[in-house]
Tab-separated table of C-alpha atoms in Angstrom:
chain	number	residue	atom	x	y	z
A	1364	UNK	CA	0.000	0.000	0.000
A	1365	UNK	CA	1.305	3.786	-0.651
A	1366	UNK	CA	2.613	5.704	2.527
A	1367	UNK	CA	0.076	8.346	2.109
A	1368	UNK	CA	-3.459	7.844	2.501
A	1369	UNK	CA	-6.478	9.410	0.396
A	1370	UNK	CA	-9.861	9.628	0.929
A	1371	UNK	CA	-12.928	11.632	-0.529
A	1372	UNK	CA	-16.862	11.873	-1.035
A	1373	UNK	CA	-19.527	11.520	-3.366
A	1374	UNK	CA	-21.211	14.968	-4.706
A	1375	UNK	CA	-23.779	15.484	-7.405
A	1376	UNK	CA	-22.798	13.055	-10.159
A	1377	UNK	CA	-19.077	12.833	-9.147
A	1378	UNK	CA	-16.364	12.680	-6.381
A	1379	UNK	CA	-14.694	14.812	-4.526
A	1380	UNK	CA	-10.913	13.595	-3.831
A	1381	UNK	CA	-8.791	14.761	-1.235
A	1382	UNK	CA	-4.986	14.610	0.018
A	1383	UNK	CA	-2.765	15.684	2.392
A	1384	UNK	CA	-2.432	19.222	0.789
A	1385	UNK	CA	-4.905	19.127	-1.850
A	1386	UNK	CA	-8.530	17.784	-3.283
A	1387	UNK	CA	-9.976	17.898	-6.102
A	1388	UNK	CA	-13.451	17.819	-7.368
A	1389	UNK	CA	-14.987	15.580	-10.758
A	1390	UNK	CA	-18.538	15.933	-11.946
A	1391	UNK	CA	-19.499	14.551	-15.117
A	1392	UNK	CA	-22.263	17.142	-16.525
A	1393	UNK	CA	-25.069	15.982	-18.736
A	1394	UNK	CA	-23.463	16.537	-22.018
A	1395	UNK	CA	-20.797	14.141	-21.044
A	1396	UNK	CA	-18.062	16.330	-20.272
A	1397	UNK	CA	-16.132	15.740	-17.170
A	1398	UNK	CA	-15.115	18.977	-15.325
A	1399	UNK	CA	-12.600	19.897	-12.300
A	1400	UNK	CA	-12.448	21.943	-10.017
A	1401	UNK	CA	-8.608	21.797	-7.909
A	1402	UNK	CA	-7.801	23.788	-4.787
A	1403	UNK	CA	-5.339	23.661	-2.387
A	1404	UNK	CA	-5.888	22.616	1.113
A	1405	UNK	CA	-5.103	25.215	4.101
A	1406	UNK	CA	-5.363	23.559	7.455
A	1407	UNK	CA	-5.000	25.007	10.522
A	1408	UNK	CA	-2.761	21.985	11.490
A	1409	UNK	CA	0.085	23.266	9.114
A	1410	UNK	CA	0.667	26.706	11.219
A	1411	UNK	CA	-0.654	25.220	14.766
A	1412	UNK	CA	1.698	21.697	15.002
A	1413	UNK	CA	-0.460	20.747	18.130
A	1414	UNK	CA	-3.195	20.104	15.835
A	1415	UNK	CA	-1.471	17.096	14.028
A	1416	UNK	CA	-1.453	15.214	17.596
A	1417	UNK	CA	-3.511	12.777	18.033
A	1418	UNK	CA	-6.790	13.431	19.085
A	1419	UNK	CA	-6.784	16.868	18.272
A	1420	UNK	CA	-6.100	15.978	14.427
A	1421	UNK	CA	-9.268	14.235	14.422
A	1422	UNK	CA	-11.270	17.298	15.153
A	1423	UNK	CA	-9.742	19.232	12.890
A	1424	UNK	CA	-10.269	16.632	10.008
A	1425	UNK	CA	-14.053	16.546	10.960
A	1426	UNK	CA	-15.036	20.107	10.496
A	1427	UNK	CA	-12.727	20.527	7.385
A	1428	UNK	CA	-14.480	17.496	6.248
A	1429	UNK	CA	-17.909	19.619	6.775
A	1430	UNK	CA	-16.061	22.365	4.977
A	1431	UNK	CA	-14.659	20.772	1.939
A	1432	UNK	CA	-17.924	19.032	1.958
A	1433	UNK	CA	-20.037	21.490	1.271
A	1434	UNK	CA	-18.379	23.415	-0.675
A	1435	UNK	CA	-17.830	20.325	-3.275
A	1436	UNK	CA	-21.492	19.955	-2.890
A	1437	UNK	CA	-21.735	23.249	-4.059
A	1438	UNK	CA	-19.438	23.192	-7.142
A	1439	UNK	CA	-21.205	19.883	-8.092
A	1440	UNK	CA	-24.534	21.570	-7.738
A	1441	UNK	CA	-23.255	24.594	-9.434
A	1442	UNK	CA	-22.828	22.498	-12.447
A	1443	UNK	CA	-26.815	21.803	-13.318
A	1444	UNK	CA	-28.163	25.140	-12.233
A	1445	UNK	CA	-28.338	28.145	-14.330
A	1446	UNK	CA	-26.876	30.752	-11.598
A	1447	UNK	CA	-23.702	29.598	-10.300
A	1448	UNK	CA	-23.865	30.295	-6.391
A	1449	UNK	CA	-21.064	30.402	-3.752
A	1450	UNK	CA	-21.025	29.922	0.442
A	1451	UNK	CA	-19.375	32.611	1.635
A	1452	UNK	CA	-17.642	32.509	5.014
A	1453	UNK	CA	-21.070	33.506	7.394
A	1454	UNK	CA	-23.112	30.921	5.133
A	1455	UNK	CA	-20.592	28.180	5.745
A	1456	UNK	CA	-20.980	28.581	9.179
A	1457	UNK	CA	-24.473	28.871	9.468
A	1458	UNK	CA	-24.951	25.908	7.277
A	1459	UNK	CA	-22.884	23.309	9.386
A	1460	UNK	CA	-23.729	24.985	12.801
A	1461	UNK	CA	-27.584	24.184	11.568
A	1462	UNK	CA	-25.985	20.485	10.606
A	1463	UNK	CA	-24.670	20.262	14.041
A	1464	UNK	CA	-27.797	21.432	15.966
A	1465	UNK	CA	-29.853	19.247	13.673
A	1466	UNK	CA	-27.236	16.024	14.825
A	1467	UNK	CA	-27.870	16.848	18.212
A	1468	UNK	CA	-31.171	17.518	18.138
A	1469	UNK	CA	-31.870	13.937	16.922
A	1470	UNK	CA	-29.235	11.867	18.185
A	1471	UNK	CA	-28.571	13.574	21.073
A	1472	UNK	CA	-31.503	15.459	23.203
A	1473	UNK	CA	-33.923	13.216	21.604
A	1474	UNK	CA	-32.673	10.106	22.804
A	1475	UNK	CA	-32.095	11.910	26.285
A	1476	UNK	CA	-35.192	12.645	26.685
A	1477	UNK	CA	-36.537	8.722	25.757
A	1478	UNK	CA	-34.062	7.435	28.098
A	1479	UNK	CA	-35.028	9.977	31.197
A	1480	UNK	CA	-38.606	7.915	30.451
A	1481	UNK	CA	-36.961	4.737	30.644
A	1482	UNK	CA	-33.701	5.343	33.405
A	1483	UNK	CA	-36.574	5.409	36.332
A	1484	UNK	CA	-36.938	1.542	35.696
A	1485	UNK	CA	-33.701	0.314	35.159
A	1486	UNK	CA	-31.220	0.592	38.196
A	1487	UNK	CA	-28.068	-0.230	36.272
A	1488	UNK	CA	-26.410	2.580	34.135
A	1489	UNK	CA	-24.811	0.428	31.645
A	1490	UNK	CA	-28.128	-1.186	30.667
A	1491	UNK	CA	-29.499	2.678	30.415
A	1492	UNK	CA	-26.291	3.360	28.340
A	1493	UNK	CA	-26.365	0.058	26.366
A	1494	UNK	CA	-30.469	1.319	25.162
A	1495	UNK	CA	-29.334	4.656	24.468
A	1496	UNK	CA	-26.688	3.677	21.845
A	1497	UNK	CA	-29.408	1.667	20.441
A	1498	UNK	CA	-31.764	3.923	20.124
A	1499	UNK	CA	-29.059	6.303	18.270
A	1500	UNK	CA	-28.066	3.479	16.152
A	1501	UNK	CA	-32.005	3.036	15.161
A	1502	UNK	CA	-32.404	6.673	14.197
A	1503	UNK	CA	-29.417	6.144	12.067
A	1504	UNK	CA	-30.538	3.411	10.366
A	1505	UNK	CA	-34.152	4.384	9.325
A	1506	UNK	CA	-32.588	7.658	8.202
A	1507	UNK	CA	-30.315	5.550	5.633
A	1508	UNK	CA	-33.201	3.811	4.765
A	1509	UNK	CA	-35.469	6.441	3.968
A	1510	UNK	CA	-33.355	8.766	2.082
A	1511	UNK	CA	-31.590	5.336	0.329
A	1512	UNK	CA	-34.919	5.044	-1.627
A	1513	UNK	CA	-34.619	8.524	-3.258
A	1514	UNK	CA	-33.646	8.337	-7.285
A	1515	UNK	CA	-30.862	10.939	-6.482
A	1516	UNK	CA	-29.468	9.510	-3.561
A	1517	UNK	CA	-29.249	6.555	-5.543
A	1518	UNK	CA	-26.696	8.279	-8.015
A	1519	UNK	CA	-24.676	9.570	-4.977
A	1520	UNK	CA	-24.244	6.291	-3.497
A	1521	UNK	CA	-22.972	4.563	-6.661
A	1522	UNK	CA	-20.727	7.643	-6.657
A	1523	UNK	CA	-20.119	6.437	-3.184
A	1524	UNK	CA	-19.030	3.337	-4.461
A	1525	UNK	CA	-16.918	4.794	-7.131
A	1526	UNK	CA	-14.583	6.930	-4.548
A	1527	UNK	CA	-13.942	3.077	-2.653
A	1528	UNK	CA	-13.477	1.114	-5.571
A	1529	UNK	CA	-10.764	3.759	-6.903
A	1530	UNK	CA	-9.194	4.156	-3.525
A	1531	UNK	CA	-9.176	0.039	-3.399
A	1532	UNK	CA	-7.245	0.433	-6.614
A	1533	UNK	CA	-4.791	3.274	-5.633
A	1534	UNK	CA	-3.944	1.391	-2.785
A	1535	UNK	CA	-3.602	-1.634	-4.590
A	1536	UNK	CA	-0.712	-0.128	-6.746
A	1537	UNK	CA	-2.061	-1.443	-10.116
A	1538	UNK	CA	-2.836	1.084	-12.764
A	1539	UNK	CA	-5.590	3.348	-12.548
A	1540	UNK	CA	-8.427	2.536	-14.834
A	1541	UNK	CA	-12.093	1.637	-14.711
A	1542	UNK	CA	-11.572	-1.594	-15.283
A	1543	UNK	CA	-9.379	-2.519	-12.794
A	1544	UNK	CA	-11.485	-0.590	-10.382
A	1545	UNK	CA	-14.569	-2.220	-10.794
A	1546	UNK	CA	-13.110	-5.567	-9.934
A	1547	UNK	CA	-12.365	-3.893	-6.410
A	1548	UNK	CA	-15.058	-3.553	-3.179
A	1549	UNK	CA	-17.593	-0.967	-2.399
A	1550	UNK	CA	-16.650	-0.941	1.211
A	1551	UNK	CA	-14.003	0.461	2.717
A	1552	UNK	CA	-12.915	1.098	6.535
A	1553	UNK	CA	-11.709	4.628	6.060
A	1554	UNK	CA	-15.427	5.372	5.266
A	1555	UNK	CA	-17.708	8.686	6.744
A	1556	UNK	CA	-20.160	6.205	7.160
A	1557	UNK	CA	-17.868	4.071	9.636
A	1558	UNK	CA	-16.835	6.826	10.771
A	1559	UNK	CA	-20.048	8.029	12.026
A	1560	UNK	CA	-21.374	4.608	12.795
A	1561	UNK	CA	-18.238	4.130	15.561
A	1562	UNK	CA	-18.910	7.655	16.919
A	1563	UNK	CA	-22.067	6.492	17.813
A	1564	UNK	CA	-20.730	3.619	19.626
A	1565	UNK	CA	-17.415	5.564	21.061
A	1566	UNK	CA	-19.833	7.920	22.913
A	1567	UNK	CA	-22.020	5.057	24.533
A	1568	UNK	CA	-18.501	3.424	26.009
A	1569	UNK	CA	-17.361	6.828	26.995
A	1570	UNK	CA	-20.769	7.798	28.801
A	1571	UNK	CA	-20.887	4.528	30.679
A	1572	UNK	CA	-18.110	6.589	33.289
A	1573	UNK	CA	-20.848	8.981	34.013
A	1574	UNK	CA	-23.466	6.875	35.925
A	1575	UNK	CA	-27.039	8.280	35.660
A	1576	UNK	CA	-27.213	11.816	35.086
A	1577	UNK	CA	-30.071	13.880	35.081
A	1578	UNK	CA	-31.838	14.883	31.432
A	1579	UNK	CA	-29.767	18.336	31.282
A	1580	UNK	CA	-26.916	17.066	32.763
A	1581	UNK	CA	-27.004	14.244	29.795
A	1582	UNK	CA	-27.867	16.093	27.290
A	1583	UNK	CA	-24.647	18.704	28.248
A	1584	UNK	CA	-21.714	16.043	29.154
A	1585	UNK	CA	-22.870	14.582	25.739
A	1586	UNK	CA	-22.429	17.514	23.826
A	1587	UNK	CA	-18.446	17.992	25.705
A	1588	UNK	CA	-17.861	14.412	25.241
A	1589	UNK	CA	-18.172	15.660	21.225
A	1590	UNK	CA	-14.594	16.570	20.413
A	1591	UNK	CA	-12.727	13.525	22.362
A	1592	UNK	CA	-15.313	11.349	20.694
A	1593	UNK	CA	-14.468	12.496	17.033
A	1594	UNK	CA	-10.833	12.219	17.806
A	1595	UNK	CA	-10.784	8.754	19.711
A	1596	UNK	CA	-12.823	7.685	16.393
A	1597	UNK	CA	-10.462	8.771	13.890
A	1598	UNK	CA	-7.591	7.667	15.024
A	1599	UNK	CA	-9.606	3.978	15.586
A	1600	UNK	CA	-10.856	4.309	11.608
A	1601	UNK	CA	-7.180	5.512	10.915
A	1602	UNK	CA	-5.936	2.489	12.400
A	1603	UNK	CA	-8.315	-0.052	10.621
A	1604	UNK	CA	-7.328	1.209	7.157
A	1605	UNK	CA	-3.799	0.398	7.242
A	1606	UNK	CA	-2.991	-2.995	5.811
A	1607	UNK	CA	-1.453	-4.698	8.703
A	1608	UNK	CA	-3.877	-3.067	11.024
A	1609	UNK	CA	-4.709	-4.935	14.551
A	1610	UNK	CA	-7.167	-7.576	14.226
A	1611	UNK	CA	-9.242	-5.375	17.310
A	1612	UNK	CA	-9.045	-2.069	15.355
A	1613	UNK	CA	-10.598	-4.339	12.444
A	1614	UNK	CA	-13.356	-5.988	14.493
A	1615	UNK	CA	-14.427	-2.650	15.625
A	1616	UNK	CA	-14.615	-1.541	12.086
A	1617	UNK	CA	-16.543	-4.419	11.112
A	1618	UNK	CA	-19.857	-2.756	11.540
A	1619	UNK	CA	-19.202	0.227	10.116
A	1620	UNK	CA	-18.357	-2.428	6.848
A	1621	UNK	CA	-21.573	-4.183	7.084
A	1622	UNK	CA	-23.284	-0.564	6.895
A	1623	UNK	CA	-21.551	0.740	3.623
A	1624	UNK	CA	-23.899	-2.003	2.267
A	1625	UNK	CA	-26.583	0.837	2.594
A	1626	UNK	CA	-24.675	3.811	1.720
A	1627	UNK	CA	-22.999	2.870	-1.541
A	1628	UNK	CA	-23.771	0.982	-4.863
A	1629	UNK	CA	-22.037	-0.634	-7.343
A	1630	UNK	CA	-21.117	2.304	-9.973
A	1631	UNK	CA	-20.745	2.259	-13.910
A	1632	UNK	CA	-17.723	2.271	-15.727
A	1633	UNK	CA	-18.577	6.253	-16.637
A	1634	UNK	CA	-18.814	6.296	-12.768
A	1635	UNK	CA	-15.558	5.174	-11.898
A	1636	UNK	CA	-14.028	7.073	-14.695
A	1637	UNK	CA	-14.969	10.089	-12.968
A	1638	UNK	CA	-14.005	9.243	-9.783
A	1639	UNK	CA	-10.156	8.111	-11.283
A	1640	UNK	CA	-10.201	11.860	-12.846
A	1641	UNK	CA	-10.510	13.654	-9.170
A	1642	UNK	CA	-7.945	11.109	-8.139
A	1643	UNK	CA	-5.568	11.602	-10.894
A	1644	UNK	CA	-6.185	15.892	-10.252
A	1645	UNK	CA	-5.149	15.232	-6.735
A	1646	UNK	CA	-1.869	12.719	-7.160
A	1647	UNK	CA	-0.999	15.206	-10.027
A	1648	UNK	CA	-1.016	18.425	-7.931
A	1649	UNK	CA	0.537	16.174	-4.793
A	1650	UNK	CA	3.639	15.764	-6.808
């Protein structure tokens, strides 16, 4: 496998790629035509070193994720609408701090407030815990399920399945083509999907230290816990995607695996093509 790692996301009708210092983004518009759009990444971690330590890295990658995120979204967007529109810096924040209270509101306070229904019954806090974390896991599941039978969503998550099968074949170290990627999984442990899946889980093992708290008191160590949650996860998915990872670090990542079932599909040749071009845009500019 190659020392450095890549990763990236499905947009609208393409793939965002993304490096250590750069990403690139590959839509395939309806006459055919495949455009990019390159930048250069500027992390806070490159003029703050603390931010590359462990932990800390991982909550840096997750709201640059958001960032780069959204703004691919955008550029993929961008390309099927007559007026081209960019987020400036206030509508960037607004738009993932409405993400975040959205999260929250549905995997946090609302399974708070179920389990301050349910705690009076139970005496043991790990059973309360153990419910919780499946009640998050349910909400996360019938959310993948219900927007997994839109026609749109659809077309992301073969795009989905593009950006693993390439990445399967980068890391393979046989030519890039779309031939050689299709032969190659869907599923991939470096995955947002795992990501977020083990988050879920990370928090419930974390929260089992703090007994039973009242509803407020829940709801608020939940929303601290946040940051060391998001790190302690990536550096777990981190781990899992190297080759010669620890069989535990692969167990835990096993039903993150299982998921990507749901979240991705098996993509087209035209599919893959584009997701080899954002991958090419990126090794190119790496160099």
């Amino acid at each position: 496998m190659p020392e450095k790692q890549y990763g990236g996301q499905a947009v609208i009708e393409g793939v965002m790629m993304r490096g250590e210092g750069h990403i690139a983004v590959a839509v395939r518009k309806e006459d055919g035509d495949i455009v990019i759009d390159k930048k250069e990444l500027n992390s806070l971690s490159k003029r703050f070193k603390f931010l590359k330590l462990p932990i800390f890295r991982g909550v840096v990658a997750l709201f640059q994720s958001l960032i780069i995120g959204l703004q691919a979204l955008t550029f993929s967007a961008n390309q099927f609408s007559e007026e081209e529109e960019d987020l400036d810096l206030w509508e960037l924040i607004s738009t993932i701090a409405i993400s975040f209270g959205l999260a929250i509101g549905i995997f946090v306070v609302l399974p708070a407030v179920l389990i301050s229904f349910i705690q009076k019954y139970l005496s043991s806090a790990i059973a309360i815990n153990l419910i919780e974390g499946l009640i998050k896991v349910s909400f996360f599941l019938i959310y993948i399920l219900i927007i997994s039978r839109l026609e749109d969503i659809k077309r992301v998550f073969e795009y989905h399945g593009a950006e693993h099968k390439v990445i399967h074949n980068y890391e393979s170290e046989l030519p890039l083509s779309p031939e050689n990627a299709k032969g190659f999984s869907t599923l991939h442990p470096r995955c947002g999907t795992n990501f977020l899946l083990i988050v879920m889980l990370m928090s419930v093992l974390l929260f089992s230290f703090f007994g039973k708290p009242s509803l407020i008191n829940r709801i608020l160590i939940h929303v601290s816990l946040l940051p060391i949650v998001a790190g302690l996860s990536y550096e777990l998915i981190k781990q899992a995607g190297k080759d010669n990872a620890n069989k535990l670090f692969k167990l835990a990542a096993l039903p993150g695996l299982h998921l990507q079932k749901l979240t991705t599909r098996e993509p087209s040749l035209d599919q893959l093509e584009v997701a080899i071009k954002s991958l090419e845009s990126v090794l190119q500019e790496e160099k």
